[in-house]
Structures are given as C-alpha cells and as structure tokens.
Coordinates of C-alpha atoms in Angstrom, one line a residue:
X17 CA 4.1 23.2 -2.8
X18 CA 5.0 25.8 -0.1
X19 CA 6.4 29.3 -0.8
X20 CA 7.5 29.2 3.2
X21 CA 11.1 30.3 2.4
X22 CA 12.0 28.6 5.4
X23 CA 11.3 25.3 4.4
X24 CA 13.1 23.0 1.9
X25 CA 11.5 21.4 -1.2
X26 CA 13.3 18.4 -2.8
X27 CA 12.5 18.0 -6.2
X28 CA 12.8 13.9 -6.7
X29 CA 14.3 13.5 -10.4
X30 CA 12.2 11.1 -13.0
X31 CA 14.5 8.3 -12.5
X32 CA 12.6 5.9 -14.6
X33 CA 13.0 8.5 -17.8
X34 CA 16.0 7.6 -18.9
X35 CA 16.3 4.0 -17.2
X36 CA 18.8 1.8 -19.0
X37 CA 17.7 -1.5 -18.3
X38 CA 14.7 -3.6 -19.3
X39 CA 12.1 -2.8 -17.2
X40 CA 10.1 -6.1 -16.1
X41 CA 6.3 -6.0 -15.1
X42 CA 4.5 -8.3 -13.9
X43 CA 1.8 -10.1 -16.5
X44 CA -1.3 -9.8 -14.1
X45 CA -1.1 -5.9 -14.7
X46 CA -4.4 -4.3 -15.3
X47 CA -6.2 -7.4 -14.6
X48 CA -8.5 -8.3 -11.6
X49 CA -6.0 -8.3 -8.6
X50 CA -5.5 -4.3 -9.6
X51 CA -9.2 -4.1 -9.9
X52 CA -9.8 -5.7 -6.5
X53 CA -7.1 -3.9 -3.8
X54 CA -8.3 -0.8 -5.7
X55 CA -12.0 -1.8 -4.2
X56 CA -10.7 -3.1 -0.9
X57 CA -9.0 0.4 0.0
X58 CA -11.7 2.5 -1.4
X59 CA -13.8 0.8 1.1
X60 CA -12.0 2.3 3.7
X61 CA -12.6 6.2 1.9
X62 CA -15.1 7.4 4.8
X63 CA -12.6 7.4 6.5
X64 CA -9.5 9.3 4.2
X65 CA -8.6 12.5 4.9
X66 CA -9.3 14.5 2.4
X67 CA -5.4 15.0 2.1
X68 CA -5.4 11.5 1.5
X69 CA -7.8 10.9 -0.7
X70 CA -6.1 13.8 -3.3
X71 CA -2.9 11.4 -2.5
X72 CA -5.1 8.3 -4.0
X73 CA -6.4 10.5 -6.6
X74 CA -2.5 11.4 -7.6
X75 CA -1.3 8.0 -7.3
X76 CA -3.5 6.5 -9.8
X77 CA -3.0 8.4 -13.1
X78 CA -1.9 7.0 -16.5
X79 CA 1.9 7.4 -15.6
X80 CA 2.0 6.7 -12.2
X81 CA 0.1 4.3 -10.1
X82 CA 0.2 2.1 -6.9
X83 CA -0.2 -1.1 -8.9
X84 CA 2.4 -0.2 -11.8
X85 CA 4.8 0.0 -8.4
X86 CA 3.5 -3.5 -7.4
X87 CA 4.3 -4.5 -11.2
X88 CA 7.7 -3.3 -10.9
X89 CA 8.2 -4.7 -7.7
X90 CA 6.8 -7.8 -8.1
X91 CA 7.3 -8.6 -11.8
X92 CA 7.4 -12.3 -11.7
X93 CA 4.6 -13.3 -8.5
X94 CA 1.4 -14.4 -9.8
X95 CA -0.9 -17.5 -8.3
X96 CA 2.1 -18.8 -6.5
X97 CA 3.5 -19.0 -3.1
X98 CA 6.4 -16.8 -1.7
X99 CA 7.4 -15.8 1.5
X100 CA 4.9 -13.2 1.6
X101 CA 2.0 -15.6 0.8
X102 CA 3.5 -18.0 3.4
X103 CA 3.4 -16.0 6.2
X104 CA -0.1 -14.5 5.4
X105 CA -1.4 -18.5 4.9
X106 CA 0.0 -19.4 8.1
X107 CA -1.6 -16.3 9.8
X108 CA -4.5 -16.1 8.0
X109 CA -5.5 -20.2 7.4
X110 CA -6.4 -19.5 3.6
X111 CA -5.8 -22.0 1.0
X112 CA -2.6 -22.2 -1.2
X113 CA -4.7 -20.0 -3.7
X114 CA -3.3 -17.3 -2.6
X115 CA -3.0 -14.2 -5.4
X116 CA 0.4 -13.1 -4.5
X117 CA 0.1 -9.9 -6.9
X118 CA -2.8 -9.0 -5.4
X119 CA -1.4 -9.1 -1.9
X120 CA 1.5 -6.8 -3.5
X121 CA -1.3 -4.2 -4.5
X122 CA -2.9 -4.5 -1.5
X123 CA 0.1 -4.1 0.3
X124 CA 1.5 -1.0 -1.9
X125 CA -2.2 0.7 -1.2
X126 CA -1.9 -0.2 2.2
X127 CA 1.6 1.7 2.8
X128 CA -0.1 4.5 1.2
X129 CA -2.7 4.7 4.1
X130 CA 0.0 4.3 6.9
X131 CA 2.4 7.0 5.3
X132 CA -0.4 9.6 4.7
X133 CA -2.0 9.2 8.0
X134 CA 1.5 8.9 9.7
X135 CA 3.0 12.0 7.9
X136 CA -0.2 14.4 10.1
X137 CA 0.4 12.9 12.7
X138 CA 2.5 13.7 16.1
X139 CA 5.3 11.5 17.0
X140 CA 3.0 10.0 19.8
X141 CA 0.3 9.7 17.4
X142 CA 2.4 7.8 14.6
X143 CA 4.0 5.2 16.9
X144 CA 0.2 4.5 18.6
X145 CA -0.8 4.1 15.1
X146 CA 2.3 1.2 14.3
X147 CA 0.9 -0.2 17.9
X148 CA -2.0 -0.7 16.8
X149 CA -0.7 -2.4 13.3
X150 CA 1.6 -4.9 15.1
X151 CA -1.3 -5.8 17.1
X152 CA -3.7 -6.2 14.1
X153 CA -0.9 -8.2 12.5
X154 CA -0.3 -10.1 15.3
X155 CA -4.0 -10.5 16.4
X156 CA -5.6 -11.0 12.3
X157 CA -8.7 -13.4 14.2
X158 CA -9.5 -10.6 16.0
X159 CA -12.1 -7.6 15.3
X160 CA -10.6 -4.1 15.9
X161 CA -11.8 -2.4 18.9
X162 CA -14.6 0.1 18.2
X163 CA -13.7 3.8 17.6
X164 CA -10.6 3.0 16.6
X165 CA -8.0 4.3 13.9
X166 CA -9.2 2.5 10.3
X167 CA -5.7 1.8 9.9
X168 CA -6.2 -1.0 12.5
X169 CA -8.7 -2.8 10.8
X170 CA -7.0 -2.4 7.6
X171 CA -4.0 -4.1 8.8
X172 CA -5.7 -7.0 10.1
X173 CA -7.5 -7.9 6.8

C-alpha cells in the first residue's frame, strides 16, 4: 500500500463474511481441472513480471484463489456443453469433451494475466495488448508472431 497522501486507497469490504445465502460451488473443486489451468498459466511464468507473479502468489492462498472464483461462478458446469464451450468447439474443432470448469479456471487465470499486464501498461500499450487478443481469438489456428506480448499466445490456446 502507498503512504503517497495524494493518492486514494479503497479498502474493498469482505463481502463473502457475512453472506446470507447458500453459497454454491461447483463439485470439480480441487480436482484435476484446478490442477491443470494452474499448470497451463505457470507455463507462461518466464514471462510474469515479477509484480505479477506476487499477484499469482496472492491469489492462490487457503482463503482466496482463482479457481474458488471459478467455483463460485460456475457452480453447476462440469463435462457439459454451454455457451462458453460452444463457441470454443466451434473455434477450436475439439470434441464435445470439452471440461467446461476447466475452461472457467483457465479463463479466471487468464483475466488475471490481462489485468496485471494491462494495469502497467500505457493507454497505447493496453489497447495494443486487447489487439492482439481479438486477433488471437479470432485467428486460434494461427501461431503468434515471434517477439510478441505472451498474452497473445495465451489467448489463442
């Protein structure tokens, strides 16, 4: 935290502390799809920042994590098809097989990367970087052009 009087700090409250409904999450939690999007963005890691990587290190303790948020988020996807899955099929030409919780993981770890690289960046910087993620997204069949930002490549897998 800054002591710059001349900036604000905001102070987000525990909201989830005194929640007063059932919280549901989803079954898959702490299984394998967890275990694997951990793997797949810790393969990008020679690449984090090391302001990012203390952000991966903070987002993955006992009371907070990336996948707990997939859990909440996505309490009820598992081996089945949604939207999400449907779009990435039809982009992608995989099999019906698709682990929808894992692609929640993945995609919660992914917005990680995109917000910590994003939030050090210039304004010009940040919307080359969401350039070159519409065009990974659009272009998936595609390999990334060489010495480019990881987040490119990350967005195309």
């Amino acid at each position: 935290m800054s002591t710059d009087p001349t900036q604000s700090v905001f102070i987000l409250p525990d909201i989830l502390a005194q929640w007063p409904w059932r919280r549901n999450i989803n079954p898959l939690s702490g299984l394998q799809a967890e275990t694997e999007s951990t793997a797949w963005i810790l393969s990008f890691f020679d690449a984090f920042t090391p302001r990012l990587q203390q952000a991966l290190e903070h987002c993955n303790t006992r009371f907070y994590s990336l996948d707990l948020l997939s859990s909440l988020a996505y309490p009820k996807e598992d081996k089945g098809i949604n939207v999400l899955a449907l779009i990435l099929i039809e982009k992608r030409n995989t099999s019906l097989s698709v682990d929808v919780f894992r692609v929640a993981c993945d995609l919660m770890n992914w917005f990680l990367l995109f917000d910590e690289n994003t939030d050090a960046a210039t304004p010009q910087e940040a919307q080359h970087m969401a350039t070159i993620v519409m065009d990974a997204v659009r272009n998936s069949d595609k390999a990334r052009p060489a010495g480019e930002c990881f987040i490119g490549e990350a967005a195309r897998q």
